[in-house]
Short mmCIF file of C-alpha atoms in Angstrom, two decimals:
data_model
loop_
_atom_site.label_atom_id
_atom_site.label_comp_id
_atom_site.label_asym_id
_atom_site.label_seq_id
_atom_site.Cartn_x
_atom_site.Cartn_y
_atom_site.Cartn_z
CA MET A 1 62.32 53.14 69.95
CA SER A 2 66.07 52.25 69.92
CA ASN A 3 67.63 49.63 67.52
CA MET A 4 66.53 46.43 68.06
CA ASN A 5 68.68 42.62 68.45
CA LEU A 6 67.34 39.94 67.04
CA THR A 7 67.59 36.54 66.91
CA LEU A 8 66.27 34.86 63.63
CA LYS A 9 65.28 31.32 62.58
CA ILE A 10 65.65 30.73 58.92
CA TRP A 11 65.28 28.11 56.46
CA ARG A 12 68.05 26.74 54.50
CA GLN A 13 68.00 24.26 51.93
CA ASN A 14 70.48 23.93 49.37
CA GLY A 15 69.49 23.02 46.61
CA PRO A 16 65.46 20.72 45.95
CA ASP A 17 66.38 18.00 46.89
CA ASP A 18 67.81 18.96 50.04
CA LYS A 19 66.67 17.84 53.26
CA GLY A 20 66.90 21.48 54.45
CA LYS A 21 66.72 22.81 58.34
CA MET A 22 66.03 25.41 60.40
CA VAL A 23 69.51 27.52 61.25
CA GLU A 24 69.54 30.25 63.97
CA TYR A 25 71.08 33.83 63.34
CA LYS A 26 71.87 36.69 65.40
CA VAL A 27 71.06 40.80 63.70
CA SER A 28 72.10 43.47 65.45
CA ASP A 29 71.47 46.88 65.30
CA ILE A 30 68.35 46.99 63.47
CA SER A 31 66.10 50.30 62.90
CA GLU A 32 62.35 50.20 63.21
CA HIS A 33 62.30 51.64 60.07
CA MET A 34 63.69 49.22 57.61
CA SER A 35 61.61 46.95 55.70
CA PHE A 36 61.50 43.39 57.05
CA LEU A 37 63.44 42.96 52.86
CA GLU A 38 66.26 45.45 54.91
CA MET A 39 66.29 43.50 57.71
CA MET A 40 66.92 40.57 55.79
CA ASP A 41 69.63 42.76 53.65
CA VAL A 42 71.39 43.10 57.05
CA LEU A 43 72.15 39.75 57.28
CA ASN A 44 72.89 38.93 54.24
CA GLU A 45 75.81 41.57 54.06
CA GLN A 46 77.15 39.91 57.56
CA LEU A 47 77.36 36.59 55.93
CA ILE A 48 78.90 37.71 53.21
CA ALA A 49 81.16 39.57 54.99
CA LYS A 50 82.03 36.00 57.02
CA GLY A 51 82.29 34.12 53.66
CA GLU A 52 79.10 32.60 54.01
CA ASP A 53 76.10 31.22 52.04
CA PRO A 54 73.45 34.33 52.13
CA VAL A 55 70.08 33.83 52.15
CA ALA A 56 68.21 33.46 49.07
CA PHE A 57 65.05 35.29 48.57
CA ASP A 58 62.21 35.98 46.19
CA HIS A 59 61.89 39.95 45.71
CA ASP A 60 61.32 42.34 42.86
CA CYS A 61 59.57 45.69 43.16
CA ARG A 62 59.87 46.11 46.96
CA GLU A 63 56.61 48.04 47.35
CA GLY A 64 53.83 45.40 47.15
CA ILE A 65 52.82 45.44 43.89
CA CYS A 66 55.38 42.66 42.00
CA GLY A 67 54.11 39.16 43.92
CA MET A 68 57.45 37.91 44.18
CA CYS A 69 58.50 38.35 48.16
CA SER A 70 57.24 35.96 50.06
CA MET A 71 58.01 34.28 53.49
CA PHE A 72 56.00 32.26 55.99
CA ILE A 73 56.88 34.98 58.84
CA ASN A 74 56.45 33.92 62.43
CA GLY A 75 53.91 31.67 62.03
CA GLU A 76 52.19 34.19 59.24
CA ALA A 77 52.05 34.47 55.48
CA HIS A 78 53.89 37.64 54.83
CA GLY A 79 53.75 38.03 58.31
CA PRO A 80 51.54 39.50 61.29
CA ASP A 81 50.51 42.51 59.71
CA ARG A 82 47.39 43.07 57.29
CA ALA A 83 46.88 43.66 53.64
CA ILE A 84 50.65 44.45 52.90
CA THR A 85 53.41 41.78 51.32
CA THR A 86 57.20 41.22 53.06
CA CYS A 87 58.72 44.05 51.79
CA GLN A 88 55.87 46.34 53.05
CA LEU A 89 56.20 44.53 56.38
CA HIS A 90 58.84 46.99 58.86
CA MET A 91 61.33 45.87 62.17
CA ARG A 92 58.76 48.41 63.86
CA THR A 93 56.14 45.64 64.33
CA PHE A 94 58.49 43.59 66.19
CA ASN A 95 60.25 43.83 69.40
CA ASP A 96 63.93 44.12 71.12
CA GLY A 97 64.98 40.89 71.66
CA ASP A 98 62.31 38.76 69.47
CA THR A 99 62.85 35.58 67.90
CA ILE A 100 61.52 35.53 64.25
CA TYR A 101 60.97 32.46 62.70
CA ILE A 102 61.20 32.76 58.62
CA GLU A 103 60.29 29.74 56.31
CA PRO A 104 59.19 29.49 52.45
CA TRP A 105 55.76 29.45 51.51
CA ARG A 106 54.76 25.19 52.15
CA ALA A 107 53.24 23.47 49.47
CA LYS A 108 53.81 19.98 47.35
CA ALA A 109 52.43 22.62 44.45
CA PHE A 110 55.25 25.26 45.69
CA PRO A 111 58.75 23.16 45.77
CA VAL A 112 61.42 24.34 47.40
CA ILE A 113 64.34 26.24 45.09
CA LYS A 114 66.66 26.81 48.15
CA ASP A 115 65.95 28.12 51.52
CA LEU A 116 62.81 30.38 51.16
CA MET A 117 62.83 30.81 47.41
CA VAL A 118 59.80 28.41 45.60
CA ASP A 119 58.84 27.41 42.34
CA ARG A 120 55.38 29.35 41.75
CA SER A 121 55.58 28.95 37.99
CA ALA A 122 52.20 26.16 39.11
CA PHE A 123 50.68 29.51 38.94
CA ASP A 124 51.69 30.33 35.35
CA ARG A 125 49.93 27.09 34.03
CA ILE A 126 47.01 28.15 35.67
CA GLN A 127 46.71 30.94 33.79
CA HIS A 128 47.93 29.42 31.05
CA ALA A 129 45.66 27.68 31.02
CA GLY A 130 42.97 29.71 30.58
CA GLY A 131 43.41 33.18 32.39
CA TYR A 132 42.95 35.49 29.45
CA ILE A 133 40.72 36.32 26.76
CA SER A 134 41.34 35.62 23.22
CA VAL A 135 41.64 39.87 20.99
CA ASN A 136 42.76 40.29 18.16
CA THR A 137 45.36 42.92 18.58
CA SER A 138 46.90 43.39 15.38
CA GLY A 139 46.04 47.39 14.59
CA ASN A 140 42.22 46.83 14.89
CA THR A 141 41.63 46.60 18.53
CA GLN A 142 38.00 48.78 19.36
CA ASP A 143 38.19 51.48 21.50
CA ALA A 144 37.70 50.06 25.11
CA ASN A 145 35.17 52.63 26.22
CA ALA A 146 32.42 51.12 22.61
CA LEU A 147 31.52 48.51 25.52
CA PRO A 148 29.39 49.68 28.73
CA ILE A 149 30.17 48.10 31.76
CA ALA A 150 28.13 48.83 34.91
CA LYS A 151 30.27 50.73 36.84
CA ALA A 152 29.79 48.06 40.24
CA ALA A 153 30.89 45.00 37.69
CA ALA A 154 34.16 46.93 36.87
CA ASP A 155 34.65 47.56 40.56
CA GLU A 156 34.75 43.77 41.70
CA ALA A 157 36.36 42.96 38.77
CA MET A 158 39.10 44.91 39.32
CA ASP A 159 39.23 44.09 43.11
CA ALA A 160 39.81 40.47 41.66
CA ALA A 161 42.67 41.27 39.68
CA THR A 162 44.35 43.10 42.35
CA CYS A 163 45.35 39.63 43.13
CA ILE A 164 49.76 39.88 42.21
CA GLY A 165 49.54 35.86 42.51
CA CYS A 166 52.07 35.95 45.35
CA GLY A 167 50.96 32.75 46.88
CA ALA A 168 50.42 34.14 50.06
CA CYS A 169 46.85 31.84 50.01
CA VAL A 170 48.29 28.53 48.74
CA ALA A 171 51.11 28.92 52.04
CA THR A 172 48.27 30.22 54.58
CA CYS A 173 46.20 27.17 53.69
CA LYS A 174 45.54 24.16 56.12
CA ASN A 175 44.69 22.23 52.89
CA SER A 176 47.45 24.43 50.78
CA SER A 177 44.40 25.30 48.35
CA ALA A 178 44.74 27.80 45.55
CA MET A 179 41.15 28.05 45.31
CA LEU A 180 41.62 32.01 46.45
CA PHE A 181 44.07 32.50 43.58
CA VAL A 182 42.22 30.92 41.05
CA GLY A 183 38.91 32.51 41.53
CA ALA A 184 40.49 35.54 41.79
CA LYS A 185 41.76 35.04 38.13
CA VAL A 186 38.27 33.46 36.75
CA SER A 187 36.24 36.01 38.82
CA GLN A 188 37.97 39.26 36.54
CA TYR A 189 36.51 37.78 33.78
CA ALA A 190 33.61 36.62 34.63
CA LEU A 191 32.24 39.80 35.58
CA LEU A 192 33.43 41.22 32.01
CA PRO A 193 31.89 41.22 28.92
CA GLN A 194 34.78 40.30 27.03
CA GLY A 195 35.37 37.51 29.53
CA GLN A 196 31.74 35.73 28.73
CA VAL A 197 32.44 34.31 24.87
CA GLU A 198 35.31 31.81 27.06
CA ALA A 199 33.94 31.92 30.64
CA ALA A 200 32.56 28.40 30.44
CA GLU A 201 36.27 26.60 28.75
CA ARG A 202 38.05 28.70 31.06
CA VAL A 203 36.85 28.04 35.02
CA LYS A 204 37.08 24.35 33.68
CA ASN A 205 40.79 24.55 32.51
CA MET A 206 41.53 26.24 34.89
CA VAL A 207 40.06 24.20 37.73
CA GLU A 208 41.28 21.30 35.72
CA GLN A 209 44.91 22.65 36.23
CA MET A 210 44.84 23.68 39.63
CA ASP A 211 43.73 20.05 40.83
CA LEU A 212 46.58 18.24 38.54
CA GLU A 213 49.35 20.48 39.74
CA GLY A 214 48.66 19.59 43.76
CA PHE A 215 46.86 22.46 45.12
CA GLY A 216 44.43 20.62 47.79
CA ASN A 217 40.90 21.06 48.42
CA CYS A 218 39.17 24.76 49.77
CA THR A 219 37.18 23.48 52.99
CA ASN A 220 36.39 27.56 53.56
CA THR A 221 38.23 28.54 56.66
CA GLY A 222 39.01 31.49 54.74
CA ALA A 223 43.18 31.96 56.44
CA CYS A 224 43.31 32.61 53.30
CA GLU A 225 41.32 36.06 53.09
CA VAL A 226 42.93 37.35 56.33
CA GLU A 227 46.47 36.74 55.12
CA CYS A 228 45.84 37.75 51.31
CA PRO A 229 48.17 41.10 50.93
CA LYS A 230 45.58 42.64 48.15
CA GLY A 231 42.57 41.32 50.46
CA ILE A 232 40.49 39.13 48.02
CA SER A 233 37.59 38.06 49.13
CA LEU A 234 36.23 34.49 49.63
CA GLU A 235 33.05 36.00 47.86
CA ASN A 236 35.67 35.03 44.39
CA ILE A 237 36.20 31.45 44.91
CA ALA A 238 32.09 31.55 45.58
CA ARG A 239 31.67 33.23 42.53
CA MET A 240 33.99 30.54 40.46
CA ASN A 241 32.05 27.21 41.87
CA ARG A 242 29.06 29.13 40.52
CA GLU A 243 31.19 29.31 37.09
CA LEU A 244 32.01 26.01 37.18
CA PHE A 245 28.81 24.89 38.01
CA LYS A 246 26.84 26.85 35.20
CA SER A 247 29.72 25.21 32.47
CA MET A 248 28.99 21.76 34.09
CA VAL A 249 25.26 22.68 33.65
CA ALA A 250 26.08 24.10 29.77
CA GLY A 251 28.04 21.10 28.72
CA MET B 1 38.05 17.35 30.92
CA SER B 2 34.31 15.31 30.16
CA ALA B 3 31.43 16.75 31.63
CA SER B 4 30.59 13.30 33.44
CA ALA B 5 34.30 13.49 34.76
CA SER B 6 34.49 16.73 36.51
CA ILE B 7 30.51 16.55 38.12
CA PHE B 8 32.48 13.86 40.27
CA GLN B 9 36.20 14.68 40.07
CA SER B 10 37.11 18.02 40.27
CA SER B 11 37.92 19.12 44.07
CA ILE B 12 35.08 21.89 43.41
CA ALA B 13 32.63 19.18 42.01
CA LYS B 14 34.02 17.21 45.74
CA LYS B 15 33.08 19.96 47.68
CA TYR B 16 29.77 20.30 46.18
CA TRP B 17 28.95 16.33 46.63
CA MET B 18 30.18 17.69 50.77
CA ALA B 19 27.58 20.56 50.87
CA ILE B 20 24.85 18.89 49.51
CA SER B 21 25.08 16.05 51.54
CA GLY B 22 25.72 17.92 55.00
CA LEU B 23 22.35 19.91 53.91
CA PHE B 24 20.57 16.24 53.76
CA LEU B 25 22.06 16.25 56.80
CA MET B 26 21.28 18.74 58.06
CA ILE B 27 17.34 18.92 57.31
CA PHE B 28 17.49 14.70 58.40
CA LEU B 29 18.47 16.78 61.94
CA LEU B 30 16.40 19.21 62.33
CA GLN B 31 13.27 16.72 61.67
CA HIS B 32 14.70 14.30 64.31
CA PHE B 33 15.40 17.22 66.84
CA ALA B 34 11.26 17.80 65.59
CA ILE B 35 10.11 14.28 67.09
CA ASN B 36 12.41 13.79 69.94
CA PHE B 37 10.90 17.04 70.71
CA LEU B 38 8.17 16.18 70.99
CA SER B 39 9.14 13.40 73.47
CA VAL B 40 9.24 16.50 76.23
CA ILE B 41 5.60 18.44 75.56
CA SER B 42 3.45 15.04 74.46
CA PRO B 43 4.71 11.47 75.24
CA ASP B 44 1.48 10.51 73.45
CA LEU B 45 1.99 12.26 70.48
CA PHE B 46 5.79 11.28 70.55
CA ASN B 47 4.71 8.06 70.18
CA GLU B 48 1.84 8.62 67.57
CA VAL B 49 5.43 9.88 65.11
CA SER B 50 7.72 6.96 66.90
CA HIS B 51 5.68 4.22 65.18
CA PHE B 52 4.55 6.63 62.11
CA MET B 53 8.14 6.69 61.08
CA GLY B 54 8.90 3.23 62.22
CA THR B 55 6.69 1.70 59.68
CA ASN B 56 5.76 3.59 56.81
CA PRO B 57 7.01 2.12 54.22
CA LEU B 58 8.44 5.51 52.04
CA VAL B 59 10.10 6.53 55.10
CA GLN B 60 12.27 3.11 55.66
CA PHE B 61 12.83 1.35 52.83
CA GLY B 62 12.39 4.88 50.85
CA LEU B 63 14.28 7.61 52.81
CA GLN B 64 16.34 5.69 55.74
CA PRO B 65 18.67 3.95 52.61
CA VAL B 66 19.03 7.72 51.57
CA LEU B 67 20.14 8.70 54.56
CA MET B 68 22.11 6.09 55.22
CA PHE B 69 24.10 6.33 51.54
CA GLY B 70 24.24 10.44 52.71
CA VAL B 71 26.15 9.80 56.11
CA ILE B 72 28.72 7.60 55.06
CA TYR B 73 29.37 9.56 51.97
CA HIS B 74 30.00 12.59 54.38
CA LEU B 75 31.70 10.19 56.14
CA ALA B 76 34.25 8.73 53.26
CA MET B 77 34.69 11.59 51.67
CA GLY B 78 35.57 13.82 54.44
CA ILE B 79 38.26 11.26 55.16
CA ARG B 80 39.37 11.08 51.43
CA LEU B 81 39.38 15.19 50.94
CA ASP B 82 41.00 15.62 54.53
CA MET B 83 43.77 12.79 53.36
CA GLN B 84 44.40 14.53 49.91
CA ASN B 85 44.84 17.90 51.79
CA ARG B 86 47.41 16.68 54.21
CA ALA B 87 48.98 15.24 51.05
CA ALA B 88 49.10 18.50 49.87
CA ARG B 89 51.37 20.04 52.80
CA PRO B 90 54.48 17.45 52.72
CA THR B 91 56.39 19.56 55.16
CA LYS B 92 54.67 21.29 57.77
CA TYR B 93 55.95 24.60 59.47
CA ALA B 94 58.01 24.83 62.10
CA TYR B 95 56.38 27.29 63.30
CA GLU B 96 52.88 27.83 62.56
CA LYS B 97 49.42 30.86 63.91
CA PRO B 98 46.89 29.00 62.21
CA GLY B 99 44.41 30.92 64.94
CA GLU B 100 45.30 34.06 63.47
CA SER B 101 43.25 33.83 60.27
CA SER B 102 40.63 30.71 60.93
CA THR B 103 38.56 29.38 63.08
CA TRP B 104 39.03 26.03 65.57
CA MET B 105 36.32 24.86 64.43
CA SER B 106 36.79 25.50 60.34
CA ARG B 107 40.18 23.74 61.21
CA ASN B 108 38.96 20.56 63.05
CA MET B 109 36.32 19.47 60.74
CA ILE B 110 37.59 15.91 60.67
CA ILE B 111 38.25 15.47 64.37
CA THR B 112 34.23 16.93 64.74
CA GLY B 113 32.86 14.90 62.01
CA LEU B 114 34.85 11.42 63.26
CA THR B 115 33.14 12.02 67.09
CA ILE B 116 30.07 12.38 65.51
CA PHE B 117 30.63 9.10 63.42
CA ALA B 118 31.88 7.59 66.72
CA PHE B 119 28.21 8.68 68.64
CA LEU B 120 26.50 7.16 65.79
CA GLY B 121 27.92 3.93 66.72
CA LEU B 122 26.27 4.41 70.06
CA HIS B 123 23.40 5.94 69.31
CA PHE B 124 22.79 3.24 66.89
CA TYR B 125 23.38 0.59 69.94
CA ASP B 126 21.00 2.28 71.77
CA PHE B 127 17.93 2.76 69.43
CA TRP B 128 19.03 1.82 65.64
CA ILE B 129 20.00 -2.10 66.61
CA PRO B 130 17.16 -2.66 68.91
CA GLU B 131 14.21 -1.15 66.75
CA ILE B 132 15.12 -3.09 63.36
CA THR B 133 15.96 -6.38 65.63
CA THR B 134 12.12 -6.04 66.79
CA LYS B 135 10.84 -4.94 63.66
CA TYR B 136 12.43 -7.39 61.14
CA VAL B 137 14.01 -10.01 62.72
CA ALA B 138 11.55 -10.60 65.88
CA GLY B 139 9.08 -9.93 62.97
CA ASP B 140 7.04 -7.38 65.84
CA ILE B 141 6.14 -4.38 64.13
CA SER B 142 3.10 -3.32 66.40
CA GLY B 143 5.17 -1.04 67.83
CA LEU B 144 3.59 -2.60 70.96
CA ASN B 145 5.10 -3.74 74.45
CA ALA B 146 3.93 -6.31 76.98
CA HIS B 147 1.30 -4.08 78.40
CA GLY B 148 -0.46 -3.37 74.90
CA GLU B 149 1.04 0.72 74.85
CA TYR B 150 2.99 2.24 72.07
CA ARG B 151 7.22 1.26 73.66
CA TYR B 152 9.00 4.56 72.10
CA PHE B 153 8.48 6.52 74.79
CA GLU B 154 9.19 4.34 77.23
CA GLU B 155 12.33 2.91 75.88
CA LEU B 156 13.53 6.57 75.42
CA VAL B 157 13.34 7.20 78.61
CA HIS B 158 14.98 3.73 79.65
CA LYS B 159 17.99 5.36 77.90
CA MET B 160 18.20 8.97 78.41
CA SER B 161 17.47 7.52 82.47
CA ASP B 162 21.83 6.63 82.73
CA PRO B 163 23.58 10.28 83.42
CA ILE B 164 26.94 8.89 81.83
CA ARG B 165 25.22 7.68 78.49
CA VAL B 166 23.22 10.98 79.06
CA GLY B 167 27.11 13.05 79.76
CA ILE B 168 28.28 11.14 76.38
CA TYR B 169 25.32 12.20 74.44
CA CYS B 170 25.69 15.70 75.98
CA VAL B 171 29.43 15.72 74.92
CA SER B 172 28.81 14.60 71.31
CA PHE B 173 25.91 17.16 70.93
CA VAL B 174 28.53 20.17 71.67
CA LEU B 175 31.28 18.67 69.47
CA LEU B 176 28.01 18.66 66.74
CA ALA B 177 27.31 22.50 67.01
CA LEU B 178 31.35 22.91 66.73
CA HIS B 179 30.65 20.94 63.19
CA LEU B 180 27.86 22.78 62.28
CA MET B 181 29.12 26.10 63.34
CA HIS B 182 31.67 25.99 60.54
CA GLY B 183 29.43 23.44 57.87
CA PHE B 184 26.75 24.87 57.96
CA GLN B 185 27.84 28.43 56.26
CA SER B 186 30.42 26.45 54.69
CA ALA B 187 28.22 24.12 52.34
CA PHE B 188 26.84 27.60 51.40
CA GLN B 189 29.81 28.83 50.22
CA SER B 190 30.50 25.72 48.28
CA ILE B 191 27.37 25.86 46.35
CA GLY B 192 28.42 29.50 45.66
CA ALA B 193 25.48 31.08 47.93
CA ARG B 194 26.79 32.68 50.46
CA VAL B 195 27.63 35.88 49.01
CA GLY B 196 26.52 39.00 48.46
CA LYS B 197 23.47 40.07 50.75
CA TYR B 198 22.70 36.42 51.47
CA LYS B 199 26.06 36.53 53.31
CA ASN B 200 24.99 37.76 56.52
CA LEU B 201 21.79 36.12 56.72
CA ILE B 202 23.26 32.35 55.60
CA ILE B 203 26.10 32.96 58.62
CA GLY B 204 23.32 34.01 61.23
CA LEU B 205 21.55 30.80 60.38
CA GLY B 206 24.77 28.95 60.34
CA LYS B 207 24.69 29.89 63.68
CA ALA B 208 22.15 29.95 64.65
CA TYR B 209 20.96 26.38 63.61
CA ALA B 210 24.67 24.96 65.13
CA ILE B 211 23.31 26.07 68.77
CA ALA B 212 19.39 25.43 68.56
CA VAL B 213 19.43 21.80 67.14
CA PRO B 214 22.61 20.68 69.25
CA ALA B 215 20.75 22.51 72.28
CA GLY B 216 18.08 21.32 71.78
CA PHE B 217 19.21 17.87 72.18
CA ILE B 218 20.87 18.39 75.23
CA VAL B 219 17.93 19.83 76.53
CA ILE B 220 15.60 16.83 75.60
CA ALA B 221 18.31 14.45 77.36
CA LEU B 222 18.56 16.58 80.00
CA PHE B 223 14.90 16.66 80.48
CA HIS B 224 13.94 12.91 81.07
CA LEU B 225 17.01 12.65 82.91
CA ILE B 226 16.42 14.80 85.09
CA THR B 227 12.10 14.13 84.84
CA HIS B 228 12.02 10.30 84.76
#
């Protein structure tokens, strides 16, 4: 395939209080081997050369691990491909002459900082509310292998723990619900013996914080698990629902 | 967060109650269907069972109020959750492709739900209000017509002889099927049961229920329209 000429419609917003609007840009000679973020870099170099303000977007590792890149591309979180982050999205997914819509995650709990960057600190506050275990690490930690864990439980916990907290679940959910994220974070401890001690308090506190942040309610549409770059399953939400029920019954 | 407050106020607890009221309504719907189906196979049996349901004090004053509460609760909570969910995204996307990741049924429960509620208005006007008026206003709990025969079957046939009414009923049942297609498995997901080895069973049962029960109601309505 020859290189592509593309029309980009990008959300531009100067700051949290700015109204913001979609602005059209043209980029040309985009290689199919570029990642989506590299294409954005090309655009920003163009804008800087013209003395314009480059488009602000979050990015860090650019290898699908850090959870920083976001972007709602052509109506889907992390774009049209599956099980990838925006940095892993390649331009070969698009065709010459395409128009690409690029928007920030939309949620009341994720306010726009600038352009395509949103404030995802609501996720941090949910983690602070209970997404940890209390361990004394002052030189006398026990050997990890001293505690037997079933392979199946370890695998499932690891599957849940692969959540990178990017927020695609919230962005893609029609209700801006954070249930997949919180479900994964609750599950990764609920499945392991180390998580049992604080299990009841953890799920109650994390759900309470999630509600306080203004995320919507889960209606089980399943859109989150489809768009999740790490393939986090809806079963984690069901597990969280069970965990919360257990914590309520137990007091 | 106190335990009593969380059982009613947390977002997940609201979903439990939505699921429990939905499961209750699905059980009710199944018995309603079973009794209605008797009208196709035996008018006499249909009359007898209808008379029992219409005059048994436990059904009338025990279960009926619970059912009323269940319907109103499911509706009110559905509207409330939908409003909260809309408020969670004040700025909409300029371009969305929701069909890529979720079904139409799952995204439009409020539309199918409100349509079913509107249908209940017609259904109450057709059957429930006349029934209550006859029994508790006019005070006639005999269940008999002027000829001394049970009136239930002839009332059903009379209502189902109007093609427009039957048409509205059939359209409503299609929307009910769409509502149940998502609702059945969603209720199990909300209470944390749609998992592991049960997942496919629940999804399969949900589809079977969502198609069979509304289709059965359509068959009953068309049967009486065509045969009478």
